[in-house]
Structure formats: C-alpha cells, structure tokens
Short mmCIF file of C-alpha atoms and ligand atoms in Angstrom, two decimals:
data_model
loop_
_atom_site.label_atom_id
_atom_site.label_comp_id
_atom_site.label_asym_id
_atom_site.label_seq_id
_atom_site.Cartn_x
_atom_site.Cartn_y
_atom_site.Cartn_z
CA UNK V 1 41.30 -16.86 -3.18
CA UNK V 2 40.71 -12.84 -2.32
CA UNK V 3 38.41 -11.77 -0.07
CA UNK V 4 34.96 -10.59 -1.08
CA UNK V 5 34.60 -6.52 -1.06
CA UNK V 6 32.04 -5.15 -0.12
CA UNK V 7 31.30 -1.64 -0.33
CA UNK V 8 29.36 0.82 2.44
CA UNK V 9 27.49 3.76 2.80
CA UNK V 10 26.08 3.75 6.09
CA UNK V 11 25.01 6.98 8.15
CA UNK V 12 26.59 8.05 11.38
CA UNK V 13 24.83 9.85 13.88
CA UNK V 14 22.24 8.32 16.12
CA UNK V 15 24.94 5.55 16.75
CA UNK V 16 24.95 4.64 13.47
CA UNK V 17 28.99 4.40 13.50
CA UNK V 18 29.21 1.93 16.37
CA UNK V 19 26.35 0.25 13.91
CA UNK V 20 28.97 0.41 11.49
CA UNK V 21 32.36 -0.84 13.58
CA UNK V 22 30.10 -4.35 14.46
CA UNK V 23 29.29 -5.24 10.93
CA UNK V 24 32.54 -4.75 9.71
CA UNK V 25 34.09 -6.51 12.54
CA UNK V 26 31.41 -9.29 11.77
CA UNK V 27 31.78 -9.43 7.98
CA UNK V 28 35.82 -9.69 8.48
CA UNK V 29 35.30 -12.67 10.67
CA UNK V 30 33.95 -14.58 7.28
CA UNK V 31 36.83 -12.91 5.45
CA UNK V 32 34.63 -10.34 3.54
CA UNK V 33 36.84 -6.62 3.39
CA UNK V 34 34.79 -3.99 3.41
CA UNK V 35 35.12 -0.68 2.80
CA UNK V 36 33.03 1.97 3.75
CA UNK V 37 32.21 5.55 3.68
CA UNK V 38 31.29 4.70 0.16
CA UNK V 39 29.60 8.43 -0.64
CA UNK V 40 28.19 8.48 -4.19
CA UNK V 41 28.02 12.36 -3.96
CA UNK V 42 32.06 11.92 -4.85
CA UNK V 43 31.99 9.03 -7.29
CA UNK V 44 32.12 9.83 -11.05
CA UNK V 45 30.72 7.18 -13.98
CA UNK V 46 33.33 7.08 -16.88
CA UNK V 47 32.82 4.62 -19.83
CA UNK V 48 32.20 1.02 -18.20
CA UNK V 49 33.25 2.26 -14.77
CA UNK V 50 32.17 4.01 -11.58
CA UNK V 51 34.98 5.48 -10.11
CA UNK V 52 35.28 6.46 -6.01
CA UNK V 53 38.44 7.81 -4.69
CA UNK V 54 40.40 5.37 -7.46
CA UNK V 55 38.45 2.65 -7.05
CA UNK V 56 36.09 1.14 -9.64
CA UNK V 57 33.20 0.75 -7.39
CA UNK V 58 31.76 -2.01 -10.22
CA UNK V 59 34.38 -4.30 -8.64
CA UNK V 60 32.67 -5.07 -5.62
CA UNK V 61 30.95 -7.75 -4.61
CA UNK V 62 28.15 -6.09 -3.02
CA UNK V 63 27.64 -2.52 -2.02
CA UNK V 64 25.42 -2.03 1.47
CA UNK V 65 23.92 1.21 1.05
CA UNK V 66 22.23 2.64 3.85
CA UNK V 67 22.13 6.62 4.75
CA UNK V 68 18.64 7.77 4.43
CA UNK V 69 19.66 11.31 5.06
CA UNK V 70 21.77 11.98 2.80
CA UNK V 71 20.36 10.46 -0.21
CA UNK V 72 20.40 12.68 -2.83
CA UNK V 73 19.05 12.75 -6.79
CA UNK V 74 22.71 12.46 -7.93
CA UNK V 75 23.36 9.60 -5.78
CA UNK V 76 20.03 7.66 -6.53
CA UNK V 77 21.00 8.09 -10.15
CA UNK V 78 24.64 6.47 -9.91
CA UNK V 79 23.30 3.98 -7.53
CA UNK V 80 21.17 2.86 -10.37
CA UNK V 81 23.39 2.38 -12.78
CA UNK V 82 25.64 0.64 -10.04
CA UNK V 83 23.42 -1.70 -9.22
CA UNK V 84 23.08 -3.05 -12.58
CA UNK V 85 26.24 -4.63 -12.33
CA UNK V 86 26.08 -4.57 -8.34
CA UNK V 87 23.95 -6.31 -5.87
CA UNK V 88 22.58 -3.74 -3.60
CA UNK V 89 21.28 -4.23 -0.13
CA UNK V 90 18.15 -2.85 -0.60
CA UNK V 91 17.92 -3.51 -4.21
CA UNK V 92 17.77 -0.10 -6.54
CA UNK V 93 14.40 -1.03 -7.33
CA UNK V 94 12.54 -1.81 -4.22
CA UNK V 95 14.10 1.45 -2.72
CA UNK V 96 12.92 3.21 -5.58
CA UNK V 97 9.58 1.72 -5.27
CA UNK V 98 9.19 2.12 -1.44
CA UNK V 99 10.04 6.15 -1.84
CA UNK V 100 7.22 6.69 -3.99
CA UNK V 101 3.65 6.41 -1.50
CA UNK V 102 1.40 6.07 -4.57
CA UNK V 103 3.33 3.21 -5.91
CA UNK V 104 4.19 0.99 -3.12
CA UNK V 105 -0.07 1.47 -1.87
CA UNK V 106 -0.79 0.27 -5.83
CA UNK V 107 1.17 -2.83 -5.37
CA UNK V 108 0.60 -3.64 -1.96
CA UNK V 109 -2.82 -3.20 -2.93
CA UNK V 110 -2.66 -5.82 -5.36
CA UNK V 111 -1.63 -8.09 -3.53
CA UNK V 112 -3.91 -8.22 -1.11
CA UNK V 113 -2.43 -6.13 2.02
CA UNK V 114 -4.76 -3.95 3.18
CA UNK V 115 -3.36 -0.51 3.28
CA UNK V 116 -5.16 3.54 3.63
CA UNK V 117 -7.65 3.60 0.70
CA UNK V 118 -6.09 6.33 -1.82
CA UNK V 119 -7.01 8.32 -4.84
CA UNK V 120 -4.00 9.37 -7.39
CA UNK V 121 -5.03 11.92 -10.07
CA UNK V 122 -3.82 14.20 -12.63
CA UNK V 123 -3.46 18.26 -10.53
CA UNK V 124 -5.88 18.97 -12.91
CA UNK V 125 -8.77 16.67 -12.05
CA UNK V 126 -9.12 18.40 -9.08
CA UNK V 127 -13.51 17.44 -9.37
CA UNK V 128 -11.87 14.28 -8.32
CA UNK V 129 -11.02 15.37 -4.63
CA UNK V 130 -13.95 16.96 -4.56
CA UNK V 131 -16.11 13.80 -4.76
CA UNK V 132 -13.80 12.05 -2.85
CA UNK V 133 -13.93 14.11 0.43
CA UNK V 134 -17.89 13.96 0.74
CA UNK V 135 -17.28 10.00 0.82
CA UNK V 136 -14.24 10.15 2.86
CA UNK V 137 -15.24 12.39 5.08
CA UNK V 138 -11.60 13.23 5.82
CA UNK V 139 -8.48 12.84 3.95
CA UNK V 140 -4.41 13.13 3.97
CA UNK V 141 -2.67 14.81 1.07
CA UNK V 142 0.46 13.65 0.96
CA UNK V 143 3.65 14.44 -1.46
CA UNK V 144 4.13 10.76 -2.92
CA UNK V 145 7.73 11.62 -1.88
CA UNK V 146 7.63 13.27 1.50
CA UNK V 147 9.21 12.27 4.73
CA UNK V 148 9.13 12.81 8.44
CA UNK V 149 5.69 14.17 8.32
CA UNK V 150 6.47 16.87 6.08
CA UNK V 151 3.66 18.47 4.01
CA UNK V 152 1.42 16.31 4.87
CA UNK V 153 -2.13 17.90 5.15
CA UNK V 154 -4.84 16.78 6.77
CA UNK V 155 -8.24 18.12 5.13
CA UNK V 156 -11.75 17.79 6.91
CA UNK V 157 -13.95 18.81 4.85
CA UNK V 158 -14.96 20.18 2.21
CA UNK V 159 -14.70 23.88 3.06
CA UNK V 160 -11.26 22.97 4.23
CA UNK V 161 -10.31 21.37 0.67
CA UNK V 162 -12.04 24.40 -1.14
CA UNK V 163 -9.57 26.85 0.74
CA UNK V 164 -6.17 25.13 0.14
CA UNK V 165 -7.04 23.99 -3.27
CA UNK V 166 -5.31 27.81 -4.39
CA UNK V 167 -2.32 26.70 -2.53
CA UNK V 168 -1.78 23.48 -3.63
CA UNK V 169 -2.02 24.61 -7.40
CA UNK V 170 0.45 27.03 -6.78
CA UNK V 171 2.87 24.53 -5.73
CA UNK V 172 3.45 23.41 -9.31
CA UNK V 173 2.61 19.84 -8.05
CA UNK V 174 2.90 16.75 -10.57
CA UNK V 175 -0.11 14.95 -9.10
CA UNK V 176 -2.47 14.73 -6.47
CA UNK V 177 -1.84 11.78 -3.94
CA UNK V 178 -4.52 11.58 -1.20
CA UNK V 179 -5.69 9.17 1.31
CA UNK V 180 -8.59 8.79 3.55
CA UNK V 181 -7.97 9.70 6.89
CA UNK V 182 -7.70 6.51 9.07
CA UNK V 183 -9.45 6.72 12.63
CA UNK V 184 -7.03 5.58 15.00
CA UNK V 185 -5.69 6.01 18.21
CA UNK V 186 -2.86 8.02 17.41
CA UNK V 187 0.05 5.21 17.89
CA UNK V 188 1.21 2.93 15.31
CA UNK V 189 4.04 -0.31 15.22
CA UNK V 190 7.50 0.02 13.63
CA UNK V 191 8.32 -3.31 12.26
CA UNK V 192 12.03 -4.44 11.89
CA UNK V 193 12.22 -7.07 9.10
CA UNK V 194 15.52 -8.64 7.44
CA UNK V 195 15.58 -11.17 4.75
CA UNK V 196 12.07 -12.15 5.53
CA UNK V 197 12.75 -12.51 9.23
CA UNK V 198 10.58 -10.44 11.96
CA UNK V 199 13.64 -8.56 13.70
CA UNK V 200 12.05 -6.65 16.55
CA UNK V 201 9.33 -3.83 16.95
CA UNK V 202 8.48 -0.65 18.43
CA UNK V 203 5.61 1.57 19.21
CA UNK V 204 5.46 5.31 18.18
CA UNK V 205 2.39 7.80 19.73
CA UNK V 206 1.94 10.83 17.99
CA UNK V 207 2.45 14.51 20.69
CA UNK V 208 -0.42 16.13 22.42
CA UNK V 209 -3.25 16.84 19.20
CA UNK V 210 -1.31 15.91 16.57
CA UNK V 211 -2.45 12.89 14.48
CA UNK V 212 1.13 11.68 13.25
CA UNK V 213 3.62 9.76 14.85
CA UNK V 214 6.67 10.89 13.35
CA UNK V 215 9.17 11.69 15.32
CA UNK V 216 10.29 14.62 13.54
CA UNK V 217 6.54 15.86 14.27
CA UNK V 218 6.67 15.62 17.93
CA UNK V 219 6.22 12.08 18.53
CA UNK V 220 7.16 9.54 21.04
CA UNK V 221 9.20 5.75 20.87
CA UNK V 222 8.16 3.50 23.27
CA UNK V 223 8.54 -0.39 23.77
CA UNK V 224 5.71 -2.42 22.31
CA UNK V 225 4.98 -6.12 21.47
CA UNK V 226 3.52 -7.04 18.07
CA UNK V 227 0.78 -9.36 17.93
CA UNK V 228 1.18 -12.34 15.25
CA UNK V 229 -1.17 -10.16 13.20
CA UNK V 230 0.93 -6.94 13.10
CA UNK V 231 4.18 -9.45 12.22
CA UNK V 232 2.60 -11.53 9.44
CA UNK V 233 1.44 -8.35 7.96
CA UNK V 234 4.83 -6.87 7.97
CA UNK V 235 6.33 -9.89 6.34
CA UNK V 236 3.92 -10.06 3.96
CA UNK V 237 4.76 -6.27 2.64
CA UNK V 238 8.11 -6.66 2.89
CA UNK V 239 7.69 -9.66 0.40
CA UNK V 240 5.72 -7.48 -2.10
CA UNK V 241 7.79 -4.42 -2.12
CA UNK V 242 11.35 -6.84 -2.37
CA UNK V 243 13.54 -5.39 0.43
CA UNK V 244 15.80 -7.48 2.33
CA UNK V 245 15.73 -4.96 4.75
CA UNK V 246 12.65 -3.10 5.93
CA UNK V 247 10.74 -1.20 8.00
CA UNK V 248 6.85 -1.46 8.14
CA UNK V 249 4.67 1.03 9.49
CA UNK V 250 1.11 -0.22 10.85
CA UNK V 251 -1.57 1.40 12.50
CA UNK V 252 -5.07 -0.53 13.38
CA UNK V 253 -7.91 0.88 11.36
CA UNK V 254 -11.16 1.19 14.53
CA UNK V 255 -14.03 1.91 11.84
CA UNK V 256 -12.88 -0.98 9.75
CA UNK V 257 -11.65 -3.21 12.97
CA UNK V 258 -8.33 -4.17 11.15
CA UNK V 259 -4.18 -3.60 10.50
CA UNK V 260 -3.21 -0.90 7.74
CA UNK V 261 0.23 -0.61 6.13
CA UNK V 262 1.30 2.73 6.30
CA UNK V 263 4.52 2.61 4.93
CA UNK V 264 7.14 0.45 4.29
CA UNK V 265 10.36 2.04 5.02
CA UNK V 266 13.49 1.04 2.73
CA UNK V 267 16.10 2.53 5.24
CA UNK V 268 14.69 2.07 8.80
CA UNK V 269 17.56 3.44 11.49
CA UNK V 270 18.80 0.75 14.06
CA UNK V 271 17.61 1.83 17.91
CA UNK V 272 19.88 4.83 18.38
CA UNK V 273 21.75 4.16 22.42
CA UNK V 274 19.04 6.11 24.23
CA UNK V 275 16.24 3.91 22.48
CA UNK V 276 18.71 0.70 23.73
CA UNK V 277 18.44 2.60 26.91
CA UNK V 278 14.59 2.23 27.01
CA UNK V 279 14.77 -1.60 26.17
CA UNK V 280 14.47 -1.76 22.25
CA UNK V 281 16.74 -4.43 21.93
CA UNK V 282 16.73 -5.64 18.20
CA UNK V 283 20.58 -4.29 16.66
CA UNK V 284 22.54 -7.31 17.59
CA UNK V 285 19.43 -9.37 15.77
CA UNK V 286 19.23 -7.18 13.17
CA UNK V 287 23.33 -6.77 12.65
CA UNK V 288 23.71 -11.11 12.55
CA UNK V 289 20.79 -11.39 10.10
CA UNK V 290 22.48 -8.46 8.02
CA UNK V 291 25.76 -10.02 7.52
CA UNK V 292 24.19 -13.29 7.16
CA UNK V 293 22.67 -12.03 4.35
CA UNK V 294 25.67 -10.00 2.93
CA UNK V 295 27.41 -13.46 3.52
CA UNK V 296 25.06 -15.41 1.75
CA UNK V 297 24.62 -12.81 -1.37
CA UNK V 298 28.24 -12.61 -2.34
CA UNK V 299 29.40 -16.48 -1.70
CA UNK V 300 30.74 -17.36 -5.15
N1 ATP M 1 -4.20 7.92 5.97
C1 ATP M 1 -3.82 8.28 7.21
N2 ATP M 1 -4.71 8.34 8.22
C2 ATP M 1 -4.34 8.71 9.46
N3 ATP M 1 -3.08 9.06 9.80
C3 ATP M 1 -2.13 9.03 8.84
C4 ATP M 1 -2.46 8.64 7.50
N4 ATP M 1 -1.32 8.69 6.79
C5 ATP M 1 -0.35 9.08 7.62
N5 ATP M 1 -0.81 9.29 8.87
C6 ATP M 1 -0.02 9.73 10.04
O1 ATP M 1 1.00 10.58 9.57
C7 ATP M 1 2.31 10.02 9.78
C8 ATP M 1 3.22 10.27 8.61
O2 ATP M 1 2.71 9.66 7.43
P1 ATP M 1 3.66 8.92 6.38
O3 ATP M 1 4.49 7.90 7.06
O4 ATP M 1 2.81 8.46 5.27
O5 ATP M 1 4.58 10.09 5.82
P2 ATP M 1 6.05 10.49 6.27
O6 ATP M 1 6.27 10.02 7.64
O7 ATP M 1 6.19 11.92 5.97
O8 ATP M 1 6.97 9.68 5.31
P3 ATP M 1 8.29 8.88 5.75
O9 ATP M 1 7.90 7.89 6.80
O10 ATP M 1 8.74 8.34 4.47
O11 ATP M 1 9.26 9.85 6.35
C9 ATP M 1 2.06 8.54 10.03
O12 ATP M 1 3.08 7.99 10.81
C10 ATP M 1 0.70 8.57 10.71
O13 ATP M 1 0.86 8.84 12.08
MG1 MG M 2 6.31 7.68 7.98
#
C-alpha cells in the first residue's frame, strides 16, 4: 500500500521550522509522506483540480494548514474549496468561524460559555451604542476581524463615544461590533488545546497602562498554572467552535467573580525557543497529540 500524503503549510519564524522538522520526522515514523511548504498563494484551481507546483493538491490525504501570518483572502478562498474534498487540520469552517469575534461570542454564547457581553448592529444604528455605553459604562470596539490588538478602541464614556463616532463612520465600516469593557487585572491565560486534550498554558500581562495583553501591544509571557476552572472552560469552547487545535484566551471577570472567553484562537504559535527558555514546556505535548491526530484522521 502507498503511504498517506499529507500536505503542509506551516510558518517559520519563531521556531516554527524546527516545529516543522519534528512532525515530519514523527509522521514518517507511521509511514505518512508529507510534504510541506504547501503555499496556497501559488496554487491555481482548474476544473476538478487544485494544482501546486504539479501536484493536484485534492490528492492528499490531509492538508495541515497552519501559518497565521500569512493567511491571505486568496488563500482562505482556495482553502475552502480544498477542504471540501480535503480534511483540514483546523477544519475550513471552524477557522472561518473563530476569525470572525461576533460569530464565535454568538455561538459560544449559546451554548452556555460565558464570554464579554456584546452588542452587533447595523453602522447605522449608531442610537444603539449610545444606549449601550450609559449601561456599560465602558466598552471595546473591536473590528470582528482584527488581530494583535489592532484597532481596538476602548471608549469610556459617553463624551468619548460622541467624539470618535465621526471617525468610525468614516471608516466605511460594515458593522459595529462592541463589547463591554471587562474589569480585570490586566493578565489573562493562553490555553493550548488539541483534539479535546488540555496541552499546556501560559499567562500574558498587558505593559505599563495598557489594558491588553497582546504581545504585539506591549505585553508580557510568563509561566502560569491553570486552575481546573480555566481548563474545563477552554475545552468546553474548543468543543463549540470545532477546532482540533486551539487556543483559548481567558481572563477572570472581578465585578461578575467569574472566567470569560476572550477568544478562541484557530492558529495559536507553539512556545517560540526563548519562551522554552522561560519554562513553557508544552511543544513536544502538543507535536505527539498533533500527529496522533493527523494519524488517526487519514487511517483508511
Ligand atoms: N471586553 C474586553 N474587556 C477588557 N479587555 C479586553 C476586552 N476585549 C479585549 N480585551 C483586551 O484586549 C486584548 C485584545 O483583544 P482581542 O483578543 O479580542 O483582539 P486581538 O488580540 O486583536 O485579536 P487576535 O487575538 O485575533 O489577534 C485582549 O487580550 C485583552 O487583553
Ligand atoms: Mg487576542
């Protein structure tokens, strides 16, 4: 019998290609080829096929995609089609879903995870906000598909609102996601989760004043154990959104004395060698449970 093929798109900085080297080496051990470097920025659809370099990428057994960076609206559109006759690791449509803010706090919502409360409305409806902030006090607009902090705004008032309300209009936004501004102490808990198992966590505090933890924004990585309530709560979002491999951001509400999803992350980056350094010691976890899975999800 051939070996299964799987395909790869992983990124490579922040140690991401010794990341790389292990799996492979791992996934070869259980006779599974893979070949990586799988860009979808150069593949072309034609008729029934995608094509990469020669090869009809619709062939594989599995295609690991996983380069946050470099993700691109021509490459999220290919990968869609691809992964209708592809598994994907994540899936198309949990990745999709866990981009989009307003989406993934609707259905985690639903099911019962507690999450920042949020108001989505037309850019029109702007009487909306307007009501909102005198309850809220304070609130977060945020692009439903932002990253790293990125124009997010943090309004505290109402005079505050009133005065960017000319920018944001000019912005030519789609819709108005906002969120009320948690009260917390300025840290929050990166959990590692793969095929529904808790992989490891981390801590992030947010620089001097500011109130986000990004680390993009200023902020700072540090080694911290999750409770059983900060784990279960990660699992459980991780279940709702459908990723096999996630990573869930929680912060603990003080006014309402509990754990808030933040985000669930669709690509979350492996502890780059300085992070190893400081004693965040989840990749080998993380990299068994991974081909495990990649094992497990192309056995024929
Ligand atoms: N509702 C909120 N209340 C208080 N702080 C918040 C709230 N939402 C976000 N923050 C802070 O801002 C940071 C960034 O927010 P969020 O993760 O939603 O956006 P992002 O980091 O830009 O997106 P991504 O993680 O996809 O790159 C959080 O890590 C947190 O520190
Ligand atoms: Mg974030």
């Amino acid at each position: 019998m051939d070996n299964r093929k799987v395909g790869m798109w992983l990124y490579q900085n922040g140690g991401g290609d010794k990341i790389q080297k292990k799996i492979i080496k791992r996934l070869k051990e259980r006779e599974i080829d893979v070949l990586p470097g799988i860009n979808l920025r150069d593949a072309i659809a034609k008729n029934s096929h995608i094509l990469w370099k020669d090869k009809k990428l619709d062939k594989l057994d599995l295609f690991f995609s996983y380069n946050a960076g470099e993700q691109t609206q021509y490459q999220m559109y290919l990968a869609k089609a691809l992964n209708r006759v592809v598994p994907m690791i994540n899936s198309f449509e949990s990745l999709e879903l866990t981009e989009d803010k307003f989406q993934t706090s609707f259905l985690l919502r639903r099911h019962g995870i507690q999450t920042a409360d949020y108001k989505l409305c037309h850019r029109d409806d702007t009487h909306h906000l307007k009501t909102i902030i005198k309850k809220w006090d304070k609130m977060v607009y945020k692009p439903t598909d932002g990253w790293g902090g990125v124009g997010l705004t943090k309004i505290e008032n109402q005079e505050t609102l009133d005065m960017i309300m000319p920018f944001l209009n000019q912005m030519d936004l789609r819709y108005f996601y906002v969120e009320k501004f948690i009260d917390y102490d300025n840290t929050d808990y990166r959990v590692d989760i793969v095929d529904g198992q808790f992989v490891g966590c981390y801590g992030r505090k947010a620089s001097g004043t500011d109130w986000r933890t990004n680390v993009t924004s200023g902020g700072s990585v540090f080694v911290r154990e999750p409770n059983d309530d900060v784990i279960n709560l990660a699992l459980n979002a991780t279940k709702v959104t459908g990723l096999d491999i996630s990573g869930v951001d929680i912060i603990y509400d003080r006014k309402k004395e509990e754990y808030v999803v933040l985000e669930v992350n669709g690509i979350p980056a492996f502890a780059t060698p300085v992070q190893e350094k400081m004693g965040l010691n989840f990749n080998e976890k993380k990299i068994d449970l991974i081909v495990d899975l990649i094992d497990r999800k192309t056995k024929k």
